């Protein structure tokens, strides 16, 4: 068995890694076609702000554009009407590696005119070029659209949550030209999300009180009383509405199960009779809609490779999506947007090796034309494939994940391995998608193992619940078991393995180095949490529901939290460590990293650090990402022998 880097095929081995394709801003973040088919709208990053541009579909010329002020980004956008765009704003607050939605809604015409802030905390002094006020409804709230009301020429429905006071969410009808609103629905539960039927009536609300137990409410019509359909604390289930049938007679619910993945259940709204329709053996379902509508037609399963299933396999909807799959083999296909009559659909084709390209599909001609690529600098042919893996943990629980081996690595050859646990940790999952960090590491000559340890999302609530209070415990065992599996299967060189991650992944990396000092040659933590009592004190200052969450999912025993903190186990670590943190981080404050650094130095553990005062929970600016990944590849090259970044 070959275990040297020389086992890589020479044409694919580069002396240095070009970081530019992996750290520079994406060329295009998203694209959507207007309901009447006249325009494409695209969002693009531009340094510390976003740009939105509208292109005439006929000639691809720019019809209108708008550049947002400094540190203002677009979280998502929608064609509210044929010639009116609406977008949710975001800012970088030091709490995320990417900007966080602020709840502000902005709108502009397709030609760039009448650009104005409709609702949000900066209505009176936004610096966004507007004099529009929200009148008597002006307030500090978080707003998000729930129904674009295609038949209404002026209005949309938005969920409104107050910033202060009781967080009871309501639904307002909002004029997309003036921002004026009036309330059309309230609900007896906090932090609610809503689902409307095809007439624009609010029919479902899902939320929770401070105990974090999900509650599902239903009403038969406007003005009818809300009916409690499910209370998690009583049933043990979580039920979430995901859509309606075309005639509104059937509501589709995603329902958690005692074990295994969630199921899609059809509920007759007249009789409340329920029928289970779909349930996969491994992964949770995600609802699919008929293009151009909100009519539920089936589900998508992420899983090992994405696939679709339909309520009626013989339907025109199923035939259409199957045709798309055949036209783009090896890709995951989704309808990014559609015209109102569905004659033209904007398709997104993406894969583990391809960040994605948009295609315009003409339903009459049955022809798809290329529109644009998300990241033109990425060559899919040079990227590495993500292979799905299944690993049985020591207690018998089946784990799923992905192994990415360097392109050109000979079959059967072991490679230096990076174990890359995802952050979160709960409800988050690694999926079969293009991941620039994984691809960068593969280009440097490393195999990358991503395992969805217990607590991860996408595999059913029982799998997620299995991670509760298992920080440093069974969640860590899962990563250890996966690492040993990679060695046993011949994928990894046992003498050249590092563990690395961000946020919770950083915690897992340092905890792994402490618990398994002979398994890992090095460990790297990026914007990590390393002191659980410190984390608990921080989180408990926010709200009662956050206190409940921490107690339920992390724990409330002070001694157990201390024992599960890497800062208290530095003396067990033998491997060299790299620590990276942002000075403005509010999720994992820099004090976590400084405490970890002090503990390691006191224990005599070799430790390298990188602090960037201007960054938050993850580095956002391309120049800082470049500096970070240059340092990271240097660290791995020193201890594993892979490639460094090109200068």
Coordinates of C-alpha atoms in Angstrom, one line a residue:
X1 CA 0.0 0.0 0.0
X2 CA 1.4 3.4 -1.0
X3 CA 1.2 6.0 1.8
X4 CA 3.4 8.7 0.4
X5 CA 2.3 12.0 -1.2
X6 CA 4.1 10.8 -4.3
X7 CA 1.1 8.4 -4.8
X8 CA -0.7 11.4 -6.2
X9 CA -0.8 11.4 -10.0
X10 CA 1.7 14.0 -11.2
X11 CA -0.7 15.9 -13.5
X12 CA -2.9 16.7 -10.5
X13 CA -0.2 17.5 -8.0
X14 CA 0.6 21.2 -7.7
X15 CA 3.6 22.5 -5.8
X16 CA 1.5 25.2 -4.2
X17 CA -2.2 25.8 -3.8
X18 CA -3.8 28.8 -5.5
X19 CA -6.1 30.2 -2.9
X20 CA -7.8 32.8 -5.1
X21 CA -10.7 30.6 -6.3
X22 CA -11.5 29.5 -2.8
X23 CA -11.3 32.7 -0.8
X24 CA -12.4 35.4 -3.2
X25 CA -16.0 36.6 -3.2
X26 CA -18.4 34.6 -5.3
X27 CA -19.2 36.2 -8.7
X28 CA -22.9 35.6 -8.3
X29 CA -24.7 34.6 -5.1
X30 CA -28.2 34.1 -6.5
X31 CA -30.4 34.6 -9.5
X32 CA -34.2 34.8 -10.1
X33 CA -36.5 35.4 -13.0
X34 CA -39.3 37.9 -12.8
X35 CA -42.9 36.5 -12.7
X36 CA -43.6 37.9 -16.2
X37 CA -40.3 36.6 -17.6
X38 CA -38.9 40.0 -18.7
X39 CA -36.0 40.2 -16.2
X40 CA -33.3 38.3 -14.4
X41 CA -32.2 39.6 -11.0
X42 CA -28.9 38.7 -9.6
X43 CA -27.1 39.4 -6.3
X44 CA -23.3 39.9 -6.1
X45 CA -20.9 40.7 -3.3
X46 CA -18.9 43.8 -3.6
X47 CA -16.4 44.0 -0.7
X48 CA -18.3 44.9 2.5
X49 CA -21.7 45.3 0.8
X50 CA -24.0 43.7 -1.7
X51 CA -25.1 44.7 -5.2
X52 CA -28.3 43.7 -6.9
X53 CA -28.7 44.0 -10.7
X54 CA -31.6 43.5 -13.0
X55 CA -30.9 42.3 -16.5
X56 CA -33.3 42.4 -19.5
X57 CA -33.8 38.8 -20.3
X58 CA -34.0 39.5 -24.1
X59 CA -30.5 41.1 -24.4
X60 CA -28.9 40.7 -21.0
X61 CA -28.4 44.4 -20.7
X62 CA -28.6 46.0 -17.2
X63 CA -32.0 47.5 -16.7
X64 CA -31.3 48.7 -13.1
X65 CA -29.1 48.2 -10.2
X66 CA -28.6 49.2 -6.6
X67 CA -25.5 49.1 -4.4
X68 CA -26.2 49.0 -0.7
X69 CA -24.3 51.1 1.9
X70 CA -21.2 49.8 3.8
X71 CA -21.8 46.7 5.8
X72 CA -25.2 46.2 4.3
X73 CA -25.9 43.0 2.5
X74 CA -28.8 41.1 0.9
X75 CA -29.9 38.0 2.9
X76 CA -32.5 37.0 0.3
X77 CA -34.6 38.6 -2.4
X78 CA -37.9 38.1 -4.1
X79 CA -39.8 39.4 -7.1
X80 CA -42.7 40.9 -5.1
X81 CA -44.4 41.9 -8.4
X82 CA -43.6 41.9 -12.1
X83 CA -41.5 45.0 -11.9
X84 CA -40.8 45.3 -8.1
X85 CA -38.0 43.6 -6.2
X86 CA -38.0 43.2 -2.4
X87 CA -35.0 42.1 -0.5
X88 CA -34.2 41.3 3.1
X89 CA -31.1 43.1 4.5
X90 CA -28.3 41.8 6.6
X91 CA -25.3 43.2 8.5
X92 CA -22.1 41.8 9.9
X93 CA -22.5 42.1 13.7
X94 CA -19.5 39.9 14.7
X95 CA -21.8 37.0 15.4
X96 CA -21.5 35.1 12.1
X97 CA -18.8 34.6 9.4
X98 CA -21.5 35.8 7.0
X99 CA -23.8 38.8 7.5
X100 CA -26.9 38.1 9.6
X101 CA -30.4 39.2 8.6
X102 CA -31.6 42.3 10.4
X103 CA -35.3 41.9 9.6
X104 CA -35.3 45.0 7.4
X105 CA -37.2 44.8 4.0
X106 CA -36.1 47.0 1.1
X107 CA -37.6 47.3 -2.3
X108 CA -36.9 48.8 -5.7
X109 CA -38.4 48.8 -9.2
X110 CA -36.8 46.8 -12.0
X111 CA -35.2 49.9 -13.5
X112 CA -33.6 50.8 -10.1
X113 CA -36.1 53.5 -9.3
X114 CA -38.2 54.1 -6.2
X115 CA -35.6 52.3 -4.1
X116 CA -36.7 52.5 -0.4
X117 CA -36.7 50.9 3.0
X118 CA -40.2 49.5 3.7
X119 CA -39.8 48.3 7.2
X120 CA -37.1 47.9 9.8
X121 CA -35.2 49.5 12.7
X122 CA -33.5 52.1 10.4
X123 CA -36.7 53.4 8.8
X124 CA -36.2 56.9 10.2
X125 CA -32.4 57.2 9.7
X126 CA -31.2 54.4 7.4
X127 CA -28.8 56.1 5.1
X128 CA -30.5 54.0 2.4
X129 CA -31.8 56.9 0.3
X130 CA -35.4 56.9 1.4
X131 CA -37.9 59.3 2.9
X132 CA -40.7 56.7 3.1
X133 CA -42.2 56.1 6.6
X134 CA -44.3 53.2 7.8
X135 CA -46.8 55.5 9.4
X136 CA -48.5 54.3 12.5
X137 CA -47.0 50.9 12.2
X138 CA -43.4 52.1 12.4
X139 CA -41.5 50.2 15.0
X140 CA -38.4 48.2 15.8
X141 CA -39.3 44.8 14.4
X142 CA -38.0 41.8 12.4
X143 CA -40.0 41.3 9.2
X144 CA -39.9 38.5 6.7
X145 CA -42.2 37.7 3.7
X146 CA -44.4 34.6 4.0
X147 CA -46.7 35.0 0.9
X148 CA -46.0 37.3 -2.1
X149 CA -49.8 37.3 -3.0
X150 CA -49.3 36.8 -6.8
X151 CA -52.9 37.9 -7.5
X152 CA -52.5 41.2 -5.6
X153 CA -50.8 44.0 -7.6
X154 CA -49.5 45.9 -4.5
X155 CA -49.3 43.8 -1.3
X156 CA -47.5 40.9 0.3
X157 CA -47.8 39.2 3.7
X158 CA -45.0 39.5 6.1
X159 CA -44.3 38.0 9.5
X160 CA -43.6 40.7 12.1
X161 CA -41.6 40.0 15.4
X162 CA -40.9 42.8 17.9
X163 CA -37.3 43.3 19.0
X164 CA -38.4 44.0 22.6
X165 CA -41.3 42.9 24.8
X166 CA -43.2 39.7 24.3
X167 CA -42.0 38.1 21.1
X168 CA -45.5 37.2 19.8
X169 CA -45.2 37.2 16.0
X170 CA -48.1 38.5 13.9
X171 CA -48.8 38.7 10.1
X172 CA -49.2 42.0 8.4
X173 CA -50.4 42.9 4.9
X174 CA -47.8 45.3 3.5
X175 CA -47.8 47.6 0.5
X176 CA -44.6 47.0 -1.4
X177 CA -44.5 50.5 -2.7
X178 CA -45.1 52.4 0.5
X179 CA -44.3 50.0 3.3
X180 CA -47.7 50.7 5.0
X181 CA -49.0 47.7 6.9
X182 CA -52.0 46.4 8.8
X183 CA -52.3 43.3 10.8
X184 CA -54.3 40.3 9.4
X185 CA -53.4 37.6 11.9
X186 CA -52.1 37.1 15.4
X187 CA -51.3 33.8 17.1
X188 CA -51.1 32.6 20.8
X189 CA -47.5 31.5 20.6
X190 CA -44.2 33.2 20.5
X191 CA -41.5 33.2 17.8
X192 CA -44.0 31.9 15.3
X193 CA -43.6 30.9 11.6
X194 CA -46.6 30.8 9.3
X195 CA -47.9 28.9 6.3
X196 CA -50.6 30.3 4.0
X197 CA -52.9 28.4 1.6
X198 CA -53.2 29.2 -2.1
X199 CA -55.7 32.0 -1.5
X200 CA -53.2 33.9 0.7
X201 CA -55.0 33.0 4.0
X202 CA -52.8 32.3 7.1
X203 CA -53.8 28.8 8.1
X204 CA -50.9 27.4 10.2
X205 CA -48.6 28.8 12.9
X206 CA -45.7 27.0 14.5
X207 CA -43.8 28.4 17.5
X208 CA -42.8 27.8 21.1
X209 CA -42.8 29.4 24.6
X210 CA -39.7 29.7 26.7
X211 CA -39.7 26.0 27.3
X212 CA -38.8 25.5 23.6
X213 CA -41.5 22.9 23.1
X214 CA -42.8 23.3 19.6
X215 CA -46.6 24.0 19.2
X216 CA -48.6 23.7 16.0
X217 CA -51.8 25.8 15.6
X218 CA -54.3 25.6 12.7
X219 CA -57.3 27.7 11.7
X220 CA -59.9 26.9 9.1
X221 CA -60.3 30.4 7.7
X222 CA -59.7 34.1 8.4
X223 CA -61.1 35.1 11.7
X224 CA -61.6 31.5 12.9
X225 CA -60.2 30.5 16.3
X226 CA -56.8 28.9 16.4
X227 CA -56.8 25.2 17.2
X228 CA -53.9 23.6 18.9
X229 CA -53.0 20.5 16.7
X230 CA -49.8 19.4 18.4
X231 CA -47.8 20.3 21.6
X232 CA -44.4 18.6 21.6
X233 CA -44.3 18.5 25.4
X234 CA -47.5 16.3 25.3
X235 CA -47.1 14.3 22.2
X236 CA -43.3 14.0 22.1
X237 CA -43.4 14.9 18.4
X238 CA -42.5 18.0 16.4
X239 CA -44.9 18.8 13.6
X240 CA -44.3 21.4 11.0
X241 CA -46.6 22.5 8.1
X242 CA -44.8 22.5 4.8
X243 CA -47.6 23.1 2.2
X244 CA -51.0 22.5 0.7
X245 CA -52.4 20.5 -2.2
X246 CA -53.6 22.4 -5.2
X247 CA -57.2 22.6 -4.0
X248 CA -56.2 23.4 -0.3
X249 CA -58.0 20.2 0.9
X250 CA -54.8 18.5 2.0
X251 CA -52.2 20.0 4.3
X252 CA -48.8 18.4 4.3
X253 CA -46.9 18.1 7.6
X254 CA -43.3 17.1 8.4
X255 CA -43.6 15.0 11.5
X256 CA -40.8 13.7 13.7
X257 CA -40.7 10.0 14.6
X258 CA -39.8 8.1 17.8
X259 CA -36.8 6.8 15.8
X260 CA -35.4 7.4 12.4
X261 CA -36.0 10.3 9.9
X262 CA -39.1 12.6 9.8
X263 CA -42.1 11.7 7.7
X264 CA -44.3 13.6 5.4
X265 CA -47.9 13.3 6.5
X266 CA -51.0 14.3 4.6
X267 CA -53.8 15.8 6.8
X268 CA -57.3 16.2 5.5
X269 CA -58.2 19.7 6.7
X270 CA -61.9 18.8 6.9
X271 CA -61.6 15.7 9.0
X272 CA -58.1 16.0 10.4
X273 CA -57.5 12.4 9.2
X274 CA -53.8 11.8 8.7
X275 CA -51.9 9.5 6.3
X276 CA -48.2 9.0 6.2
X277 CA -47.0 9.6 2.6
X278 CA -43.2 9.5 2.5
X279 CA -40.4 8.5 4.8
X280 CA -36.8 7.6 3.9
X281 CA -34.9 5.0 5.8
X282 CA -31.9 7.4 6.4
X283 CA -32.5 11.1 5.8
X284 CA -35.2 13.7 6.4
X285 CA -37.5 15.0 3.5
X286 CA -37.5 18.5 2.1
X287 CA -40.7 19.6 0.4
X288 CA -40.8 20.2 -3.4
X289 CA -43.2 22.7 -5.0
X290 CA -44.6 22.9 -8.5
X291 CA -42.6 25.5 -10.4
X292 CA -44.3 28.9 -10.3
X293 CA -46.6 27.9 -7.4
X294 CA -46.6 26.9 -3.8
X295 CA -48.3 23.6 -4.6
X296 CA -46.5 20.7 -2.8
X297 CA -45.7 17.9 -5.2
X298 CA -43.1 15.7 -3.5
X299 CA -39.8 15.8 -1.6
X300 CA -36.1 16.0 -2.0
X301 CA -33.8 13.8 0.1
X302 CA -30.3 15.2 0.6
X303 CA -28.6 12.0 1.7
X304 CA -25.6 10.4 0.0
X305 CA -26.5 12.0 -3.3
X306 CA -29.6 14.2 -3.6
X307 CA -32.7 12.6 -5.1
X308 CA -36.4 13.3 -5.5
X309 CA -39.6 11.5 -4.8
X310 CA -43.1 12.5 -5.8
X311 CA -46.6 12.1 -4.4
X312 CA -47.7 10.9 -7.9
X313 CA -44.9 9.3 -9.9
X314 CA -47.0 9.4 -13.1
X315 CA -47.7 13.2 -12.8
X316 CA -46.4 15.8 -15.2
X317 CA -44.5 17.3 -12.3
X318 CA -42.6 14.1 -11.7
X319 CA -41.9 13.6 -15.5
X320 CA -40.5 17.2 -15.7
X321 CA -38.1 16.8 -12.8
X322 CA -37.0 13.4 -14.1
X323 CA -36.2 15.0 -17.4
X324 CA -34.1 17.6 -15.7
X325 CA -32.2 14.9 -13.9
X326 CA -31.4 13.1 -17.2
X327 CA -30.4 16.4 -18.8
X328 CA -27.9 17.2 -16.1
X329 CA -26.4 13.8 -15.0
X330 CA -24.2 13.9 -11.9
X331 CA -25.8 17.2 -10.7
X332 CA -28.4 18.2 -8.2
X333 CA -31.1 20.1 -10.0
X334 CA -33.5 22.6 -8.5
X335 CA -35.9 25.2 -9.9
X336 CA -34.4 28.4 -8.5
X337 CA -37.4 30.4 -9.7
X338 CA -40.1 30.4 -12.4
X339 CA -42.3 32.7 -14.3
X340 CA -45.9 32.9 -13.1
X341 CA -47.2 30.7 -16.0
X342 CA -44.2 28.3 -15.6
X343 CA -43.3 28.6 -19.3
X344 CA -39.8 29.6 -18.3
X345 CA -37.9 28.2 -15.3
X346 CA -34.5 29.2 -14.0
X347 CA -32.7 26.0 -13.1
X348 CA -29.7 25.6 -10.8
X349 CA -27.4 22.7 -11.5
X350 CA -24.8 22.0 -8.8
X351 CA -22.7 19.2 -7.4
X352 CA -19.9 18.3 -5.0
X353 CA -17.4 19.6 -7.6
X354 CA -19.4 22.4 -9.1
X355 CA -20.6 25.5 -7.2
X356 CA -23.5 25.7 -9.6
X357 CA -24.7 27.3 -12.9
X358 CA -28.0 28.8 -13.8
X359 CA -29.9 27.7 -16.9
X360 CA -33.1 29.1 -18.5
X361 CA -35.5 26.4 -19.5
X362 CA -38.1 27.0 -22.1
X363 CA -41.1 24.7 -21.5
X364 CA -42.5 25.1 -25.0
X365 CA -39.2 24.5 -26.9
X366 CA -38.0 22.0 -24.2
X367 CA -34.6 23.6 -24.3
X368 CA -32.2 24.9 -21.6
X369 CA -29.8 27.7 -22.2
X370 CA -26.8 28.7 -20.0
X371 CA -27.4 32.0 -18.1
X372 CA -24.4 32.3 -15.7
X373 CA -22.1 30.5 -13.4
X374 CA -21.8 31.2 -9.7
X375 CA -18.0 31.0 -9.5
X376 CA -16.4 31.1 -12.9
X377 CA -12.9 30.6 -11.5
X378 CA -13.7 27.1 -10.2
X379 CA -12.9 24.4 -12.7
X380 CA -15.0 21.4 -11.7
X381 CA -12.7 19.0 -13.6
X382 CA -9.9 19.9 -11.1
X383 CA -12.1 19.4 -8.0
X384 CA -12.3 16.3 -5.9
X385 CA -15.3 14.0 -5.6
X386 CA -17.2 13.6 -2.2
X387 CA -17.8 9.9 -1.6
X388 CA -20.7 9.1 0.8
X389 CA -19.6 6.9 3.7
X390 CA -21.5 5.0 6.5
X391 CA -19.8 4.2 9.8
X392 CA -21.1 2.3 12.7
X393 CA -20.3 3.9 16.0
X394 CA -19.1 1.9 19.0
X395 CA -22.6 1.8 20.5
X396 CA -24.2 0.6 17.2
X397 CA -25.5 3.9 16.0
X398 CA -25.1 4.4 12.2
X399 CA -23.3 7.5 11.2
X400 CA -23.2 9.1 7.7
X401 CA -20.8 11.5 6.1
X402 CA -18.4 12.1 3.3
X403 CA -14.8 11.3 2.4
X404 CA -13.1 13.6 -0.1
X405 CA -9.9 12.2 -1.6
X406 CA -7.5 14.3 -3.6
X407 CA -8.1 14.2 -7.3
X408 CA -5.7 11.8 -8.9
X409 CA -5.0 9.8 -5.7
X410 CA -4.4 6.2 -6.7
X411 CA -7.1 3.7 -5.7
X412 CA -6.2 2.0 -2.4
X413 CA -3.6 4.6 -1.5
X414 CA -3.7 6.1 2.0
X415 CA -3.4 9.8 2.3
X416 CA -2.8 12.3 5.1
X417 CA -6.2 13.0 6.6
X418 CA -8.0 16.1 7.9
X419 CA -10.9 15.2 10.1
X420 CA -13.3 18.2 9.7
X421 CA -16.3 18.2 12.1
X422 CA -18.9 20.8 11.3
X423 CA -20.0 23.6 13.6
X424 CA -23.4 24.1 15.1
X425 CA -23.5 21.5 16.4
X426 CA -27.2 20.6 16.6
X427 CA -29.4 20.5 13.5
X428 CA -26.4 21.3 11.2
X429 CA -25.1 18.7 8.7
X430 CA -22.5 18.3 6.1
X431 CA -24.1 17.6 2.7
X432 CA -23.2 16.6 -0.9
X433 CA -22.5 20.2 -2.1
X434 CA -19.5 22.2 -3.3
X435 CA -17.5 23.2 -0.2
X436 CA -14.6 25.5 -1.0
X437 CA -12.7 24.7 2.2
X438 CA -12.9 20.9 1.6
X439 CA -11.8 21.4 -2.0
X440 CA -8.9 23.6 -1.0
X441 CA -7.6 21.0 1.5
X442 CA -8.0 18.3 -1.2
X443 CA -5.9 20.4 -3.6
X444 CA -3.2 20.5 -0.9
X445 CA -3.1 16.7 -1.0
X446 CA -5.3 15.8 2.0
X447 CA -8.2 13.5 2.3
X448 CA -11.0 15.1 4.2
X449 CA -13.4 13.2 6.4
X450 CA -16.7 14.9 7.3
X451 CA -19.0 12.9 9.6
X452 CA -22.4 13.8 10.7
X453 CA -22.0 12.8 14.3
X454 CA -25.1 12.4 16.6
X455 CA -26.7 15.7 17.1
X456 CA -26.5 16.6 13.5
X457 CA -29.6 17.6 11.5
X458 CA -31.1 15.8 8.6
X459 CA -31.4 12.3 10.0
X460 CA -34.5 12.6 12.3
X461 CA -35.1 14.2 15.6
X462 CA -34.1 11.1 17.6
X463 CA -30.6 11.2 15.9
X464 CA -30.3 14.9 16.8
X465 CA -31.6 14.3 20.3
X466 CA -29.0 11.6 20.8
X467 CA -26.4 14.4 20.9
X468 CA -28.1 16.3 23.8
X469 CA -25.6 16.9 26.6
X470 CA -23.0 14.9 24.8
X471 CA -20.4 17.6 24.2
X472 CA -17.1 15.9 24.8
X473 CA -18.9 12.6 25.2
X474 CA -20.6 10.4 22.6
X475 CA -20.5 13.2 20.0
X476 CA -16.7 13.1 20.4
X477 CA -16.7 9.3 20.3
X478 CA -18.4 9.4 16.9
X479 CA -15.5 11.5 15.5
X480 CA -12.9 9.2 17.1
X481 CA -14.7 6.1 15.7
X482 CA -14.9 7.7 12.2
X483 CA -11.1 8.5 12.3
X484 CA -10.2 5.0 13.2
X485 CA -12.6 3.7 10.5
X486 CA -10.7 5.7 7.9
X487 CA -7.4 4.2 9.0
X488 CA -8.8 0.6 9.1
X489 CA -10.3 1.0 5.6
X490 CA -6.9 2.2 4.2
X491 CA -8.1 5.7 3.4
X492 CA -5.8 7.5 5.9
X493 CA -2.1 7.3 6.9
X494 CA -2.3 6.5 10.6
X495 CA 0.7 8.6 11.3
X496 CA -0.5 11.7 9.5
X497 CA -4.0 12.8 10.8
X498 CA -5.1 16.2 12.0
X499 CA -8.4 17.3 13.4
X500 CA -9.7 20.8 12.5
X501 CA -13.0 22.7 12.7
X502 CA -14.7 26.0 13.4
X503 CA -17.0 27.1 16.2
X504 CA -18.3 23.8 17.7
X505 CA -15.9 22.0 15.2
X506 CA -13.0 23.9 16.9
X507 CA -14.3 22.6 20.3
X508 CA -14.4 19.1 18.9
X509 CA -10.9 19.4 17.4
X510 CA -9.3 20.5 20.8
X511 CA -11.4 17.9 22.7
X512 CA -10.3 15.2 20.3
X513 CA -6.7 16.1 20.7
X514 CA -7.2 15.9 24.5
X515 CA -9.1 12.7 24.6
X516 CA -7.1 10.9 21.9
X517 CA -3.5 12.3 22.2
X518 CA -2.0 9.5 20.2
X519 CA -4.5 9.6 17.3
X520 CA -3.9 13.1 16.0
X521 CA -0.6 14.7 14.8
X522 CA -2.1 18.2 15.1
X523 CA -5.3 20.1 15.9
X524 CA -6.6 23.5 14.7
X525 CA -9.5 25.5 16.1
X526 CA -11.1 28.4 14.3
X527 CA -13.4 30.8 16.2
X528 CA -14.0 28.1 18.8
X529 CA -15.7 27.7 22.1
X530 CA -13.4 26.0 24.6
X531 CA -14.8 26.9 28.1
X532 CA -18.4 25.6 28.6
X533 CA -19.0 27.4 31.9
X534 CA -18.0 30.7 30.2
X535 CA -20.4 29.8 27.3
X536 CA -23.2 29.1 29.7
X537 CA -22.8 32.4 31.5
X538 CA -22.8 34.2 28.2
X539 CA -25.9 32.4 26.8
X540 CA -27.9 32.7 30.0
X541 CA -27.8 36.5 29.8
X542 CA -29.9 36.5 26.7
X543 CA -33.3 35.1 27.4
X544 CA -35.3 32.4 29.2
X545 CA -35.7 30.3 26.1
X546 CA -31.9 30.4 25.6
X547 CA -31.4 29.2 29.2
X548 CA -33.8 26.3 28.5
X549 CA -31.9 25.4 25.3
X550 CA -28.5 25.4 27.0
X551 CA -29.7 23.3 29.9
X552 CA -31.4 20.8 27.6
X553 CA -28.7 20.5 24.9
X554 CA -25.4 21.3 26.6
X555 CA -26.0 20.8 30.3
X556 CA -26.3 22.6 33.6
X557 CA -24.0 20.6 35.9
X558 CA -21.1 23.0 36.6
X559 CA -18.6 20.2 37.3
X560 CA -19.6 18.3 34.2
X561 CA -19.3 21.4 32.0
X562 CA -15.9 22.1 33.5
X563 CA -14.8 18.5 32.8
X564 CA -16.0 18.8 29.2
X565 CA -14.0 22.0 28.6
X566 CA -10.8 21.8 26.5
X567 CA -9.3 24.6 28.6
X568 CA -9.3 22.2 31.6
X569 CA -7.7 19.3 29.6
X570 CA -4.8 21.1 28.0
X571 CA -2.3 19.0 29.9
X572 CA -3.6 15.9 28.0
X573 CA -2.8 17.4 24.6
X574 CA 0.4 16.3 23.0
X575 CA -0.2 17.5 19.4
X576 CA 0.8 21.0 18.2
X577 CA -2.2 23.4 18.0
X578 CA -3.2 26.3 15.8
X579 CA -5.8 28.7 17.3
X580 CA -7.6 31.4 15.2
X581 CA -10.1 34.0 16.5
X582 CA -11.8 37.2 15.6
X583 CA -11.8 40.1 18.0
X584 CA -15.5 41.0 17.3
X585 CA -16.8 37.5 17.8
X586 CA -20.0 37.5 19.9
X587 CA -20.9 33.8 19.5
X588 CA -17.5 32.5 20.6
X589 CA -15.9 35.5 22.2
X590 CA -12.2 35.8 21.8
X591 CA -11.7 35.2 25.5
X592 CA -12.4 31.5 24.7
X593 CA -9.4 31.4 22.5
X594 CA -7.2 33.4 24.8
X595 CA -8.0 31.1 27.7
X596 CA -7.2 28.1 25.5
X597 CA -3.9 29.6 24.5
X598 CA -2.9 30.3 28.1
X599 CA -3.9 26.8 29.1
X600 CA -1.8 25.2 26.3
X601 CA 1.2 27.4 27.0
X602 CA 1.1 26.5 30.7
X603 CA 1.0 22.9 29.8
X604 CA 4.0 23.2 27.4
X605 CA 2.0 22.4 24.3
X606 CA 3.3 24.0 21.1
X607 CA 0.6 26.6 20.0
X608 CA 0.5 29.0 17.1
X609 CA -2.2 31.8 17.0
X610 CA -3.8 34.2 14.6
X611 CA -6.1 37.0 16.0
X612 CA -7.8 39.5 13.7
X613 CA -9.4 42.2 15.7
X614 CA -11.8 43.4 12.9
X615 CA -13.4 40.0 12.3
X616 CA -16.2 38.1 14.0
X617 CA -17.4 34.5 14.1
X618 CA -15.5 33.6 11.0
X619 CA -13.4 35.7 8.7
X620 CA -15.4 37.6 6.2
X621 CA -13.0 39.8 4.2
X622 CA -11.2 38.0 1.4
X623 CA -7.8 39.3 2.5
X624 CA -8.3 38.0 6.0
X625 CA -9.5 34.6 4.7
X626 CA -6.4 34.5 2.5
X627 CA -4.1 35.2 5.4
X628 CA -5.9 32.6 7.5
X629 CA -5.8 29.8 5.0
X630 CA -2.2 30.6 4.2
X631 CA -1.4 30.1 7.9
X632 CA -3.6 26.9 8.1
X633 CA -1.9 25.3 5.1
X634 CA 1.5 26.1 6.5
X635 CA 0.5 24.5 9.8
X636 CA -0.8 21.3 8.1
X637 CA 2.2 21.2 5.7
X638 CA 4.6 21.3 8.7
X639 CA 2.9 18.4 10.5
X640 CA 1.4 16.3 7.7
X641 CA 3.6 17.2 4.6
X642 CA 1.0 18.6 2.2
X643 CA 1.2 21.6 0.0
X644 CA 1.4 25.3 1.1
X645 CA -0.4 28.3 -0.4
X646 CA 1.0 30.0 -3.4
X647 CA 2.4 33.4 -2.6

